[in-house]
Each structure stands twice: as C-alpha cells, then as structure tokens.
Coordinates of C-alpha atoms in Angstrom, one line a residue:
M236 CA -19.5 49.0 13.2
D237 CA -21.8 47.9 10.4
D238 CA -24.7 45.5 10.8
E239 CA -22.9 42.6 9.1
R240 CA -19.9 42.9 11.4
M241 CA -22.2 43.1 14.4
A242 CA -23.9 39.9 13.3
R243 CA -20.5 38.1 13.1
M244 CA -19.5 39.3 16.6
P245 CA -19.2 36.4 19.0
G246 CA -21.8 36.1 21.7
H247 CA -19.3 36.7 24.5
A248 CA -18.1 39.9 22.8
K249 CA -21.6 41.3 22.6
L250 CA -22.1 40.4 26.2
L251 CA -18.8 42.1 27.2
S252 CA -19.8 45.2 25.2
G253 CA -23.1 45.3 27.0
L254 CA -21.4 45.1 30.4
V255 CA -19.0 47.8 29.4
V256 CA -21.9 50.1 28.5
A257 CA -23.5 49.3 31.8
V258 CA -20.3 50.1 33.7
A259 CA -20.0 53.4 31.7
L260 CA -23.5 54.3 32.9
L261 CA -22.6 53.6 36.5
L262 CA -19.4 55.6 36.2
H263 CA -21.4 58.6 34.9
V264 CA -23.9 58.4 37.8
V265 CA -21.0 58.3 40.2
A266 CA -19.2 61.2 38.5
Q267 CA -22.3 63.4 38.4
A268 CA -24.2 62.4 41.5
G269 CA -21.8 60.3 43.6
M270 CA -21.2 63.2 46.0
Y271 CA -24.7 62.7 47.4
L272 CA -23.9 59.3 48.8
A273 CA -22.1 61.0 51.7
V274 CA -25.0 63.4 52.4
P275 CA -27.3 62.3 55.3
G276 CA -30.9 62.0 54.3
F277 CA -30.2 61.9 50.6
S278 CA -33.1 60.7 48.5
L279 CA -34.7 61.3 45.1
S280 CA -37.2 63.6 46.8
R281 CA -34.5 66.1 47.7
F282 CA -34.0 69.0 45.3
R283 CA -30.5 70.1 44.4
D284 CA -29.7 73.4 46.1
Y285 CA -27.4 74.4 43.2
F286 CA -28.0 77.9 41.8
A287 CA -31.5 77.1 42.7
H288 CA -33.3 80.4 41.9
D289 CA -34.0 79.6 38.2
Q290 CA -34.4 75.9 38.9
L291 CA -37.3 76.6 41.4
G292 CA -39.0 78.7 38.7
Y293 CA -38.8 75.8 36.3
L294 CA -40.0 73.4 39.0
A295 CA -43.0 75.6 39.5
I296 CA -44.0 74.8 35.9
V297 CA -43.6 71.1 36.7
K298 CA -45.7 71.5 39.8
N299 CA -48.5 73.3 38.0
F300 CA -48.6 70.8 35.2
S301 CA -48.6 67.9 37.7
E302 CA -51.8 69.4 39.2
G303 CA -53.6 69.8 35.9
Q304 CA -52.8 73.5 35.5
F305 CA -52.0 73.4 31.8
A306 CA -52.4 77.1 30.8
S307 CA -49.5 79.1 29.6
F308 CA -49.2 81.5 32.5
E309 CA -46.5 82.9 34.7
P310 CA -45.9 79.9 37.0
D311 CA -45.7 81.5 40.4
T312 CA -48.8 83.7 40.3
E313 CA -50.6 81.7 37.6
T314 CA -51.5 84.9 35.8
G315 CA -50.3 86.7 32.7
A316 CA -48.7 84.8 29.8
N317 CA -45.6 82.7 29.4
T318 CA -43.5 82.4 26.2
Y319 CA -40.6 80.7 27.9
P320 CA -39.6 77.3 26.3
R321 CA -41.2 74.8 28.7
V322 CA -42.1 71.6 26.9
Y323 CA -39.7 69.5 29.0
Y324 CA -41.0 70.9 32.3
E325 CA -44.5 70.2 31.1
A326 CA -43.5 66.7 30.1
I327 CA -42.0 65.8 33.5
G328 CA -45.0 67.4 35.1
F329 CA -47.1 65.0 33.1
V330 CA -44.9 62.1 34.3
A331 CA -45.4 63.2 37.9
R332 CA -49.2 63.4 37.3
V333 CA -49.4 59.9 35.8
T334 CA -47.0 58.2 38.1
G335 CA -48.0 60.0 41.3
W336 CA -44.4 61.0 41.9
D337 CA -43.5 64.2 43.7
P338 CA -42.4 66.7 41.0
I339 CA -38.9 66.7 42.5
V340 CA -38.7 62.9 42.1
A341 CA -39.8 63.3 38.4
W342 CA -37.2 66.1 38.0
N343 CA -34.4 63.9 39.3
V344 CA -35.3 60.7 37.6
C345 CA -36.1 62.1 34.2
G346 CA -33.1 64.5 34.1
M347 CA -30.6 61.7 34.9
A348 CA -32.3 59.2 32.5
V349 CA -31.7 61.4 29.5
Q350 CA -28.1 61.8 30.4
L351 CA -27.7 58.1 30.7
V352 CA -29.2 57.5 27.2
L353 CA -26.5 59.9 25.9
V354 CA -23.6 58.2 27.7
G355 CA -24.8 54.7 26.8
L356 CA -25.1 55.7 23.1
L357 CA -21.6 57.3 23.2
A358 CA -20.1 54.2 24.8
A359 CA -21.7 51.9 22.2
V360 CA -20.5 54.1 19.4
L361 CA -16.9 54.1 20.7
I362 CA -16.9 50.3 21.1
G363 CA -18.4 49.9 17.6
L364 CA -15.9 52.3 15.9
S365 CA -12.8 51.0 17.6
R366 CA -13.8 47.3 18.0
R367 CA -12.2 47.6 21.5
W368 CA -14.5 47.0 24.4
W369 CA -12.5 48.9 26.9
L370 CA -12.9 52.2 25.0
G371 CA -16.5 52.4 26.0
L372 CA -15.4 53.1 29.6
I373 CA -14.2 56.6 28.6
A374 CA -17.7 57.7 27.6
P375 CA -18.4 59.6 30.9
V376 CA -15.1 61.5 30.6
P377 CA -16.2 64.3 28.1
F378 CA -18.8 65.4 30.7
M379 CA -16.1 65.8 33.4
L380 CA -13.9 68.1 31.4
G381 CA -13.1 71.4 33.0
T382 CA -12.2 75.0 32.0
F383 CA -8.9 75.2 33.9
S384 CA -10.6 77.3 36.5
R385 CA -8.7 75.4 39.2
L386 CA -5.5 76.8 37.8
T387 CA -6.6 80.3 36.9
V388 CA -9.0 81.3 39.6
T389 CA -8.5 78.4 42.2
G390 CA -12.1 77.3 41.8
W391 CA -14.2 75.1 39.6
Y392 CA -15.7 77.9 37.5
T393 CA -14.4 81.2 36.0
P394 CA -16.5 84.3 36.8
L395 CA -17.0 86.9 34.1
E396 CA -18.7 90.2 34.1
S397 CA -22.2 90.7 35.6
H398 CA -23.6 87.3 36.6
A399 CA -21.8 85.4 33.8
V400 CA -19.6 82.3 34.6
I401 CA -17.9 79.6 32.6
W402 CA -17.8 76.0 33.8
G403 CA -17.4 72.6 32.3
P404 CA -20.2 70.2 31.2
F405 CA -20.4 68.7 34.7
G406 CA -21.5 72.1 35.9
V407 CA -24.2 72.3 33.2
L408 CA -25.4 68.8 33.9
H409 CA -25.8 69.1 37.6
T410 CA -29.0 71.2 37.5
L411 CA -30.9 68.4 35.7
N412 CA -33.0 71.3 34.1
G413 CA -34.2 71.8 30.5
E414 CA -30.8 73.0 29.3
T415 CA -29.1 69.7 30.4
V416 CA -31.9 67.6 28.8
S417 CA -31.9 69.7 25.6
L418 CA -28.1 69.5 25.2
S419 CA -28.2 65.7 25.9
I420 CA -30.9 65.2 23.3
A421 CA -29.1 67.4 20.8
S422 CA -25.9 65.3 21.3
I423 CA -27.9 62.1 20.9
C424 CA -29.3 63.5 17.6
L425 CA -25.8 64.4 16.3
L426 CA -24.4 61.0 17.2
L427 CA -27.4 59.3 15.5
L428 CA -26.9 61.4 12.4
G429 CA -23.3 60.3 12.3
L430 CA -24.2 56.7 12.6
L431 CA -26.9 56.9 10.0
W432 CA -24.7 58.6 7.3
L433 CA -21.4 56.9 8.0
R434 CA -22.7 53.4 7.8
P435 CA -24.5 51.6 4.9
A436 CA -28.2 52.3 5.0
G437 CA -31.1 52.3 2.5
R438 CA -32.1 55.5 0.8
W439 CA -35.6 55.6 2.3
M440 CA -34.3 54.6 5.7
R441 CA -31.9 57.6 5.7
L442 CA -34.6 60.0 4.4
I443 CA -37.2 59.1 7.0
S444 CA -34.8 58.7 9.9
T445 CA -32.9 61.9 9.2
T446 CA -36.2 63.8 8.8
L447 CA -37.3 62.6 12.2
I448 CA -34.0 63.4 13.8
C449 CA -34.1 66.9 12.3
L450 CA -37.7 67.3 13.6
V451 CA -36.5 66.5 17.1
L452 CA -33.6 68.9 16.8
G453 CA -36.0 71.6 15.8
G454 CA -38.3 70.7 18.6
L455 CA -35.5 71.5 21.1
A456 CA -36.3 75.2 20.5
N457 CA -39.4 74.4 22.6
V458 CA -37.2 73.0 25.4
Q459 CA -34.3 75.4 25.7
T460 CA -33.4 78.2 23.3
Y461 CA -29.7 78.4 23.6
S462 CA -28.9 74.7 23.3
F463 CA -31.1 74.6 20.2
I464 CA -29.2 77.5 18.7
A465 CA -25.8 75.9 19.6
A466 CA -26.8 72.6 17.9
I467 CA -28.0 74.3 14.8
Y468 CA -24.9 76.4 14.5
L469 CA -22.7 73.3 15.0
L470 CA -24.6 71.3 12.4
A471 CA -24.8 74.1 9.8
F472 CA -21.2 75.1 10.0
G473 CA -20.0 71.5 10.1
L474 CA -22.0 70.5 7.1
A475 CA -20.9 73.6 5.2
A476 CA -17.3 73.0 6.0
W477 CA -17.6 69.3 5.1
T478 CA -19.1 70.2 1.7
I479 CA -16.4 72.7 0.9
F480 CA -13.6 70.3 2.0
R481 CA -15.1 67.4 0.1
G482 CA -15.6 69.3 -3.2
R483 CA -12.5 71.4 -2.8
H484 CA -14.7 74.5 -3.5
I485 CA -12.1 77.2 -3.3
V486 CA -14.6 79.9 -4.4
L487 CA -17.1 78.8 -1.8
A488 CA -14.4 78.7 0.9
V489 CA -13.3 82.3 0.0
L490 CA -16.9 83.5 0.0
S491 CA -17.6 81.9 3.4
V492 CA -14.5 83.5 4.9
L493 CA -15.5 86.9 3.5
L494 CA -19.0 86.6 5.0
I495 CA -17.6 86.3 8.5
P496 CA -16.6 90.0 8.8
V497 CA -19.9 90.9 7.1
V498 CA -21.8 89.4 10.0
F499 CA -19.7 91.3 12.5
L500 CA -20.1 94.6 10.6
A501 CA -23.7 94.3 9.6
G502 CA -25.0 92.3 12.5
P503 CA -25.6 95.3 14.8
T504 CA -27.7 97.0 12.1
V505 CA -29.7 93.8 11.6
A506 CA -30.3 93.7 15.4
E507 CA -31.4 97.3 15.5
V508 CA -33.9 96.8 12.7
G509 CA -35.1 93.2 13.2
G510 CA -34.2 92.3 16.8
Q511 CA -32.5 89.3 18.3
L512 CA -34.0 86.4 16.5
P513 CA -33.3 87.6 13.0
T514 CA -29.8 88.5 14.0
L515 CA -29.2 85.0 15.3
V516 CA -30.3 83.7 11.9
F517 CA -28.1 86.3 10.2
G518 CA -25.2 84.9 12.1
L519 CA -25.4 81.7 10.1
L520 CA -24.6 83.6 6.9
P521 CA -21.0 82.3 6.5
A522 CA -22.4 78.7 6.4
V523 CA -25.0 79.5 3.7
P524 CA -22.7 79.0 0.7
G525 CA -21.7 75.5 1.8
V526 CA -25.2 74.5 2.9
L527 CA -26.7 75.7 -0.5
A528 CA -24.0 73.7 -2.3
L529 CA -25.0 70.6 -0.2
I530 CA -28.7 71.2 -1.1
V531 CA -27.8 71.3 -4.8
R532 CA -25.6 68.2 -4.5
S533 CA -28.3 66.3 -2.7
R534 CA -30.9 67.4 -5.3
G535 CA -32.9 69.1 -2.7
T536 CA -33.1 66.3 -0.1
V537 CA -31.2 68.4 2.4
A538 CA -33.8 71.1 2.0
I539 CA -36.3 68.6 3.4
Y540 CA -34.2 68.2 6.5
C541 CA -34.0 72.0 6.9
V542 CA -37.8 72.3 6.7
A543 CA -38.1 69.6 9.3
V544 CA -35.9 71.6 11.7
V545 CA -38.0 74.7 11.0
L546 CA -41.3 72.8 11.6
G547 CA -40.0 71.4 14.9
A548 CA -39.0 74.9 16.1
S549 CA -42.0 76.7 14.8
P550 CA -44.3 76.6 17.9
Q551 CA -41.7 78.4 20.1
V552 CA -40.5 80.7 17.3
V553 CA -44.0 81.8 16.3
G554 CA -45.0 82.4 19.9
T555 CA -41.9 84.5 20.5
V556 CA -42.3 86.5 17.3
V557 CA -45.9 87.2 18.0
G558 CA -44.9 88.4 21.5
L559 CA -42.3 90.7 20.1
V560 CA -44.6 92.1 17.4
T561 CA -47.4 92.7 20.0
G562 CA -44.9 94.5 22.3
D563 CA -44.7 91.9 25.1
P564 CA -42.9 93.9 27.8
F565 CA -41.3 90.8 29.3
L566 CA -39.6 89.9 26.0
A567 CA -38.5 93.5 25.5
Y568 CA -36.9 93.4 29.0
R569 CA -35.3 90.0 28.3
V570 CA -33.5 91.2 25.2
A571 CA -32.4 94.5 26.9
S572 CA -31.1 92.7 30.0
N573 CA -28.5 90.8 28.1
T574 CA -25.5 93.1 28.8
E575 CA -21.9 92.4 29.8
L576 CA -22.3 88.7 29.2
G577 CA -19.5 88.3 26.7
V578 CA -16.5 85.9 26.9
P579 CA -13.1 87.7 26.8
L580 CA -10.7 86.2 24.2
Q581 CA -8.0 85.1 26.6
T582 CA -10.6 83.5 28.9
G583 CA -12.3 81.7 26.1
L584 CA -9.0 80.3 24.8
V585 CA -7.8 79.1 28.2
S586 CA -11.2 77.7 29.2
G587 CA -11.6 75.7 26.0
L588 CA -8.1 74.2 25.8
A589 CA -9.4 70.7 26.6
L590 CA -11.3 70.8 23.3
I591 CA -9.3 73.4 21.3
V592 CA -6.2 71.2 21.3
P593 CA -7.9 68.1 19.8
I594 CA -9.9 70.2 17.3
L595 CA -6.7 71.8 16.0
L596 CA -5.0 68.4 15.8
I597 CA -8.0 66.9 14.0
L598 CA -7.9 69.8 11.5
V599 CA -4.2 69.2 10.8
A600 CA -4.8 65.5 10.4
A601 CA -7.7 66.2 8.0
I602 CA -5.5 68.4 5.8
R603 CA -2.6 65.9 5.9
R604 CA -4.8 62.9 5.2
R605 CA -7.4 64.7 3.0
R606 CA -10.3 63.6 5.1
P607 CA -13.4 65.9 4.5
L608 CA -15.3 64.5 7.5
W609 CA -12.6 65.4 10.0
G610 CA -12.0 68.8 8.4
G611 CA -15.7 69.6 8.3
Y612 CA -16.1 68.6 12.0
A613 CA -13.0 70.5 13.2
L614 CA -13.6 73.7 11.2
G615 CA -17.3 73.7 11.6
A616 CA -17.1 73.2 15.4
G617 CA -14.5 75.9 15.7
L618 CA -16.4 78.4 13.7
A619 CA -19.7 77.8 15.5
W620 CA -18.0 78.2 18.8
I621 CA -16.3 81.4 17.8
M622 CA -19.4 82.9 16.3
L623 CA -21.7 82.2 19.2
A624 CA -19.2 83.1 21.9
N625 CA -18.9 86.5 20.3
N626 CA -22.5 87.1 19.4
D627 CA -22.6 90.2 21.6
I628 CA -20.0 91.8 19.3
W629 CA -22.1 91.2 16.1
G630 CA -25.4 92.3 17.5
A631 CA -27.3 89.2 18.7
N632 CA -26.4 89.8 22.3
A633 CA -27.8 86.4 23.3
E634 CA -25.9 85.5 26.5
P635 CA -22.6 84.6 24.8
Y636 CA -21.2 82.9 27.9
R637 CA -24.2 80.4 27.9
L638 CA -23.7 79.7 24.3
Y639 CA -20.0 79.2 24.8
M640 CA -20.7 76.5 27.4
D641 CA -23.4 74.9 25.3
V642 CA -21.1 74.5 22.3
F643 CA -18.4 73.3 24.6
F644 CA -20.9 70.6 25.8
L645 CA -21.9 69.5 22.3
I646 CA -18.3 69.3 21.0
A647 CA -17.3 67.3 24.1
A648 CA -20.2 64.9 23.5
T649 CA -19.3 64.3 19.9
I650 CA -15.6 64.7 19.5
L651 CA -14.6 61.2 20.8
P652 CA -16.0 59.3 17.9
I653 CA -14.2 61.6 15.5
G654 CA -11.0 61.2 17.5
V655 CA -11.2 57.4 17.4
L656 CA -11.6 57.6 13.6
V657 CA -8.6 59.9 13.3
L658 CA -6.3 58.0 15.6
T659 CA -7.2 54.7 14.0
D660 CA -6.6 56.0 10.5
L661 CA -3.3 57.7 11.5
W662 CA -2.0 54.7 13.3
R663 CA -2.7 52.4 10.4
S664 CA -1.1 54.9 8.0
T665 CA 2.2 54.4 9.9
A666 CA 2.1 50.6 9.6
P667 CA 4.0 48.6 6.9
E668 CA 0.8 48.1 4.9
A669 CA 0.2 51.8 4.7
A670 CA 1.6 51.9 1.2
L671 CA -1.0 49.4 0.0
T672 CA -3.7 51.5 1.7
A673 CA -2.4 54.6 0.0
V674 CA -2.7 53.0 -3.4
A675 CA -6.2 51.8 -2.7
D676 CA -7.2 55.3 -1.5
S677 CA -5.7 56.9 -4.6
S678 CA -8.2 55.2 -6.9
A679 CA -11.1 57.1 -5.2
D680 CA -9.3 60.4 -4.4
S681 CA -7.0 60.7 -7.4
R682 CA -4.0 61.2 -5.1
P683 CA -2.5 58.9 -2.4
R684 CA -3.1 60.1 1.1
R685 CA 0.1 61.2 2.8
T686 CA 1.3 59.1 5.8
V687 CA 2.4 60.7 9.1
P688 CA 5.3 59.7 11.4
R689 CA 4.2 57.3 14.1
W690 CA 6.0 59.5 16.8
S691 CA 3.8 62.4 15.8
V692 CA 0.6 60.3 16.4
I693 CA 1.9 59.3 19.8
V694 CA 2.8 62.8 20.8
G695 CA -0.5 64.2 19.6
A696 CA -2.5 61.6 21.5
L697 CA -0.5 62.1 24.7
L698 CA -1.0 65.9 24.3
V699 CA -4.8 65.5 24.0
V700 CA -5.0 63.1 27.0
G701 CA -2.6 65.3 29.1
V702 CA -4.6 68.5 28.5
A703 CA -7.9 66.8 29.1
T704 CA -6.6 65.1 32.3
L705 CA -5.4 68.4 33.6
S706 CA -8.8 70.0 33.1
L707 CA -10.4 67.3 35.2
S708 CA -9.1 69.0 38.3
D709 CA -12.1 71.4 38.0
W710 CA -14.5 68.5 38.2
W711 CA -12.7 67.1 41.3
V712 CA -12.9 70.5 43.1
F713 CA -16.6 70.6 42.2
Y714 CA -17.2 67.0 43.2
R715 CA -15.8 67.7 46.7
S716 CA -17.5 71.2 47.2
E717 CA -20.4 71.9 49.5
V718 CA -22.1 73.6 46.5
A719 CA -22.3 70.4 44.6
R720 CA -23.7 68.3 47.4
A721 CA -26.2 70.8 48.9
L722 CA -29.7 69.5 49.0
M723 CA -32.9 71.5 49.8
V724 CA -35.2 70.2 52.5
T725 CA -38.8 70.9 51.5
D726 CA -40.7 68.5 53.7
S727 CA -39.7 69.6 57.2
P728 CA -42.5 70.2 59.8
R729 CA -42.2 73.9 59.1
D730 CA -42.6 73.3 55.3
N731 CA -45.6 71.0 56.0
A732 CA -47.3 73.7 58.1
L733 CA -46.7 76.3 55.5
T734 CA -48.0 74.0 52.7
E735 CA -51.1 73.1 54.7
L736 CA -52.1 76.7 55.5
A737 CA -51.3 77.9 52.0
Q738 CA -53.5 75.2 50.4
Q739 CA -56.3 76.0 52.9
S740 CA -56.1 79.6 51.9
A741 CA -56.2 78.9 48.2
A742 CA -59.2 76.7 48.6
A743 CA -61.1 79.3 50.6
N744 CA -60.0 82.3 48.5
P745 CA -59.7 81.4 44.8
G746 CA -58.1 84.1 42.6
T747 CA -55.9 85.5 45.4
L748 CA -52.2 85.3 46.0
V749 CA -50.4 84.2 49.1
M750 CA -47.8 86.7 50.4
V751 CA -45.1 85.7 52.9
D752 CA -42.7 87.5 55.3
S753 CA -39.0 87.7 54.5
C754 CA -38.2 84.5 56.5
I755 CA -40.4 82.3 54.3
D756 CA -39.2 81.4 50.8
P757 CA -42.1 82.0 48.3
R758 CA -40.3 79.9 45.6
V759 CA -40.2 76.9 47.9
L760 CA -43.8 77.5 49.1
K761 CA -44.9 77.4 45.4
V762 CA -43.4 74.1 44.6
T763 CA -44.5 72.4 47.9
S764 CA -48.1 73.7 47.9
G765 CA -48.8 74.5 44.3
V766 CA -50.8 77.6 45.2
P767 CA -50.4 81.0 43.5
V768 CA -47.9 83.1 45.4
A769 CA -47.0 86.8 45.3
Y770 CA -43.7 86.3 43.5
Y771 CA -42.3 85.9 40.0
H772 CA -39.1 85.0 38.3
L773 CA -37.9 88.1 36.6
G774 CA -36.2 86.4 33.6
M775 CA -38.9 83.8 32.9
A776 CA -42.3 85.5 32.6
W777 CA -44.2 88.4 34.0
P778 CA -47.6 88.3 35.9
T779 CA -50.5 90.5 35.0
E780 CA -49.9 92.8 37.9
H781 CA -46.2 93.0 37.3
D782 CA -45.5 96.5 38.7
A783 CA -47.6 96.0 41.9
L784 CA -46.0 92.6 42.6
G785 CA -42.6 94.0 42.0
T786 CA -43.3 96.5 44.8
V787 CA -44.6 93.7 47.0
I788 CA -41.4 91.7 46.5
S789 CA -39.2 94.7 47.1
A790 CA -41.0 95.6 50.3
R791 CA -40.8 92.0 51.5
L792 CA -37.1 91.9 51.0
G793 CA -36.8 94.9 53.2
G794 CA -38.9 93.3 55.9
G795 CA -42.0 95.3 55.2
L796 CA -45.5 95.0 53.8
D797 CA -46.8 97.4 51.1
R798 CA -50.6 97.3 51.6
D799 CA -51.6 99.2 48.5
A800 CA -49.4 97.2 46.2
A801 CA -50.5 94.0 47.8
L802 CA -54.2 94.8 47.3
Q803 CA -53.6 95.9 43.7
G804 CA -51.8 92.6 43.0
K805 CA -54.5 90.6 44.8
A806 CA -52.0 89.4 47.4
T807 CA -54.6 89.4 50.2
Q808 CA -53.5 86.2 52.0
V809 CA -50.5 86.4 54.2
L810 CA -48.3 83.8 55.9
T811 CA -45.9 84.7 58.7
D812 CA -43.5 82.8 60.9
S813 CA -43.4 83.7 64.6
A814 CA -39.7 83.0 64.6
C815 CA -39.2 85.9 62.0
T816 CA -37.9 89.2 63.2
D817 CA -40.2 91.0 60.7
D818 CA -42.8 90.9 63.4
W819 CA -45.7 91.6 61.0
D820 CA -48.3 90.4 63.4
T821 CA -47.7 93.4 65.7
R822 CA -46.4 95.9 63.1
Y823 CA -49.5 95.5 60.8
A824 CA -52.1 94.4 63.4
D825 CA -54.5 97.0 62.1
I826 CA -54.6 95.6 58.6
L827 CA -54.1 91.8 59.2
T828 CA -56.8 89.5 60.5
E829 CA -55.8 86.0 61.7
Q830 CA -57.4 83.1 59.9
A831 CA -55.5 80.0 61.2
S832 CA -52.2 78.9 62.7
L833 CA -50.1 75.8 63.1
P834 CA -47.1 75.2 65.4
Y835 CA -44.0 73.4 64.2
V836 CA -40.9 71.8 65.7
N837 CA -38.1 70.9 63.3
E838 CA -35.6 68.1 63.8
D839 CA -32.9 70.6 64.6
G840 CA -34.9 71.9 67.6
S841 CA -36.0 75.1 66.0
S842 CA -39.7 75.9 66.5
G843 CA -42.3 78.5 65.9
T844 CA -45.9 79.1 64.6
I845 CA -47.0 79.6 61.1
T846 CA -50.0 82.0 60.9
L847 CA -52.4 82.7 58.0
W848 CA -53.8 86.2 57.9
A849 CA -56.2 88.1 55.7
L850 CA -55.1 91.5 54.5
E851 CA -57.9 94.0 55.1

C-alpha cells in the first residue's frame, strides 16, 4: 500500500489494522510458546531444555559477556580462540549486563522480540498489499508449517543420516538462538527490500536504504553462517532470475542453466584446492550472468549493494580465512566433520511440499501472466533451495540439511506477499473488466497478458491451503510434545550450592578450571556460575589444552578421574556430589584435598552434599 493510499485510509481502518497486527503477534506467541502455560513453575528465567547441548554453549558466551569477559576465547574454559559467529550472543550478553537481567531472561526476551518484529512486519505487509484487514491474521502461519513428518515417520521431524534432521520453521524458532534471530532478521531485510522497490520511493531514499539493508544482511555472517548463506543465495538467484525474466534474455538463461552442471562437476575440485568458503561462493556461479546483467542495467548501483554485503560479512569472513590459512585445528576439524548430512531427493521433495506446491503455481502464473517478479521469486527460490540442499554433492559439504531448513524458513517468511499479489492479479484477470486491464497492460508490455479461468484460480488456492493445512499436523504434534515444553531448572538448592562453591574456587584459584563428577553437568555449572570449567563444545571452539581436556571429559563420562590429564589442563579444582555413585571422595582420597562443602535439599526431597576439592 503506497503512502498516499495510507494517508487516505480512514482512522478506524488504521486502528483496525493495528489491532490485527497486535492479534497476529499474540497468536505467534501462543503458537511458539503457548505450550509453557501448562508447565508448573514457568518463567522467563527458565531455559528451554530443547536440544540443549549447543544452546548451553551459546549461553556460555552470553554469560561471559554479561560478566565483562569480552575476549574471543573458547567460552567454557575461557582459553584458546573462538572464530564462531557470536555477535548476537555478545549483544544479548550486553543487554543482560546493562539491564541486570539473568542471561537466560535476556535470551528468552530478545529471541522472541526479534520474531515478533518479523511477524508484525509480515502482518502489516499482507494488510497493505491486500487491503483486507483480516489477512494480517495469517502472518504466524508460515512459521507453523511442517515437513509432513507426522505422516511419514509419525513424529514432528524427519531423521536423516548421522545427527541430521529436518523439521519445520517452528522447530527452528523454538531454540531462540542465533540461527532463529539471523533467519528472522534476514526475512525482515528481504521484506523491507520488497517494500522499498515495489512502492514509489525517491532515488536517494532507495540508494541509502538498500545499502543499509544490504549491510545488515552481510552482518548476519557474524551472527550465524548458514542463515547468512541461505539469504544470499535466495537473493542472488532471485535477482538473477528476475533480470532474465524481465529482459527475456534467452542467452543469459541458457548460460545460467549450463553453469549449474559446471558447479556440480567442478565444485569438488574447487573444494579440494580452496576449501569450503570458496566453494560456497563458487556455488553462486549460475546466478552470475543475471546479476552482472542487473549491475549493467543499474549502471553500477547494484554493485554498491554487493559491496555493502561484503563489508558487513568481512569481520567473520576475514577471521575464518585467517584461521584456515594459519592452520587452526578446530576449523580443520569443523570442515572434516560435515559428513553424511545430505538430504535425500525423495525426503526433500516430500518435506518441502507445503512450499513446493505454491512455488510451482507461482511460476506457472508468472509464465501465463508474464510477471517477471513472480517468476524471479519462484525460480530463484527453487534454485537456491536445490543448490544448497545438495551442496554436499558439489563439494561445499556445509551441513546441507541445515541449509535446507534455513531456505525453507526464508521462503515461508516471504512467500505470502508474493502469493497475495498473484492471487489478486489472477482473480482480477477473470473479472469482466479484465479485457480493459489487458489492453492497458499491452501498452507497456507490447502484448496483452493472458487471462486464466476463474476455476483454476480457485483450485490452485484450495490446493495451496490444503497442503499447508495438512503440514500443520507436525506443529500440533510438536506443540503437545514433552520435548517442546521441557524446561531446565538452574536455580535449585543443589544448583545454588554448586554455583557458590564454584565461584569461591575461581576467586581463590585464578587461572584454574573446575572439574566435576559425572552427576554434575559442567555446561549448566558454566552458565550459572560463570567460572571456567573443564569442558568444551566440540563443534564451537577448542581450548588451549584441547587434547588434555578431551581426556578429562572422556574419563569423567566413564565415571573416572584422569589425574595427569587434569593437571596438564589446569583442572585442579574438583566438585563432587555425595549422591553420585562415582564416589570420587573415597576412590581418589590420596589425590583430593577437601576445601569446602555445602549440603542441599531439593524441593523433590532429594538431598546430598556438594564438596569442593583441590587436586594434588
């Protein structure tokens, strides 16, 4: 809806639109977090116990930053170096530091706030495009779409090889981690770009605003790598396809198609010679002809936007490249560990049906009605999705299943406005005045746009709605599951005793790590106490004494204590729980000296004593 039309909108209509947006926000909160209302003791200070291993590692960064630990080190031990994208975690750590909030509260509030901005913007866009207030109510629906896992594997997600899984946007959003925030911001940027370029706007307004949006898009590389890659692929392929559609560039179209097998054939060689990052850039090759044509058509303006993206991404990219060049062992491990994470063709097609069906219908409508925007969106989204979901085949090997889900999310967040444009146009083309519209269109496009039968529009709309509705069964299963509503208690009397003794140890023995028995979770101890612990998250960063601490962790998981490895890793402070069957106080009495102890009694009646020891 343009500004002039907005200005003419009656006051009550504006108020109604505002209320609809507010209702859409409430519906999103209920859809994504309403399951917690039935959980006793729910509060914003409870952490979601949902695939929590990685999340606790991220939360450790938040905790460190909230306590003024700003160095780029491995977050658990506070040693070594960390090249992991972490700007968002540092940002909410800063929020916790300024507000005095617990890091878990900052995590929950900030994560949901970004989602609500996206849903509110989408609701406003839908109302503006359709001029129907009720359409804003469906803004939360794209984030509830499923992958038909309920019908294929009787659950809410589809397991693949290794640890890979596929689930809908609701499964992505539930963690409230950097990926969810990065995908939400990327979707906001894409929607804003659409508003900026599909409505009347001044030249300088567009130039400055687009540059800033592209800078933010690039900056997402410092938040979460895969969502940044997904957004760039979606934008690059979409713009390239739009340029080719608009100009009817047959030669460019043929060249782009021929470059797809080039990527699949030459990609593994590029990966072998240059590594993962150059290969991911190489994967954009089929979009290059269209993007170059767009740069020429814009007289170089689009190149400014490309530079803005590169500048925004440069801190993370430069840091990663430097680490790879200098032989960072963690980065080498990270690349090598991405195996058996691909998406089988049949699984990808079935899981993506809720979006594949409308994408295909939009593409058919674009060809029928000669609409470059629709065609560019549908073809660009489809190609980006296919390329990234199969990146293990053409050499990049960058967790294809994750990128599959990230592109799924971005398409789900942006397809509704395109769908509204398509449906509105097709419906009007079946009306009696369609002939006049066709004549008016022919003056600009040299040929009248062909109309479509009204019945086909109805059938297409019902098919899209039916498939999407069927996919929602995944969300419903998830919503009712124990996995979705599980909350982690981190402030029990036992946790408080552990935290107090760990902080006492850190204050008296700076530079040492706290080691724990197998009944104490070092990940939770880190985020409650903030002290360096003898643990690290394998896929995030490695501590200085990586090998020694790896031995300490392995021994602990087996119920034992490796004294030599602990001393080498400076893990000389030990916490034990008397309720634990490890029985370290008697098994290792000759090498442990008691420093302090605290008894605890939990609400469930369980009790014991936490003891702090010094390793001799």
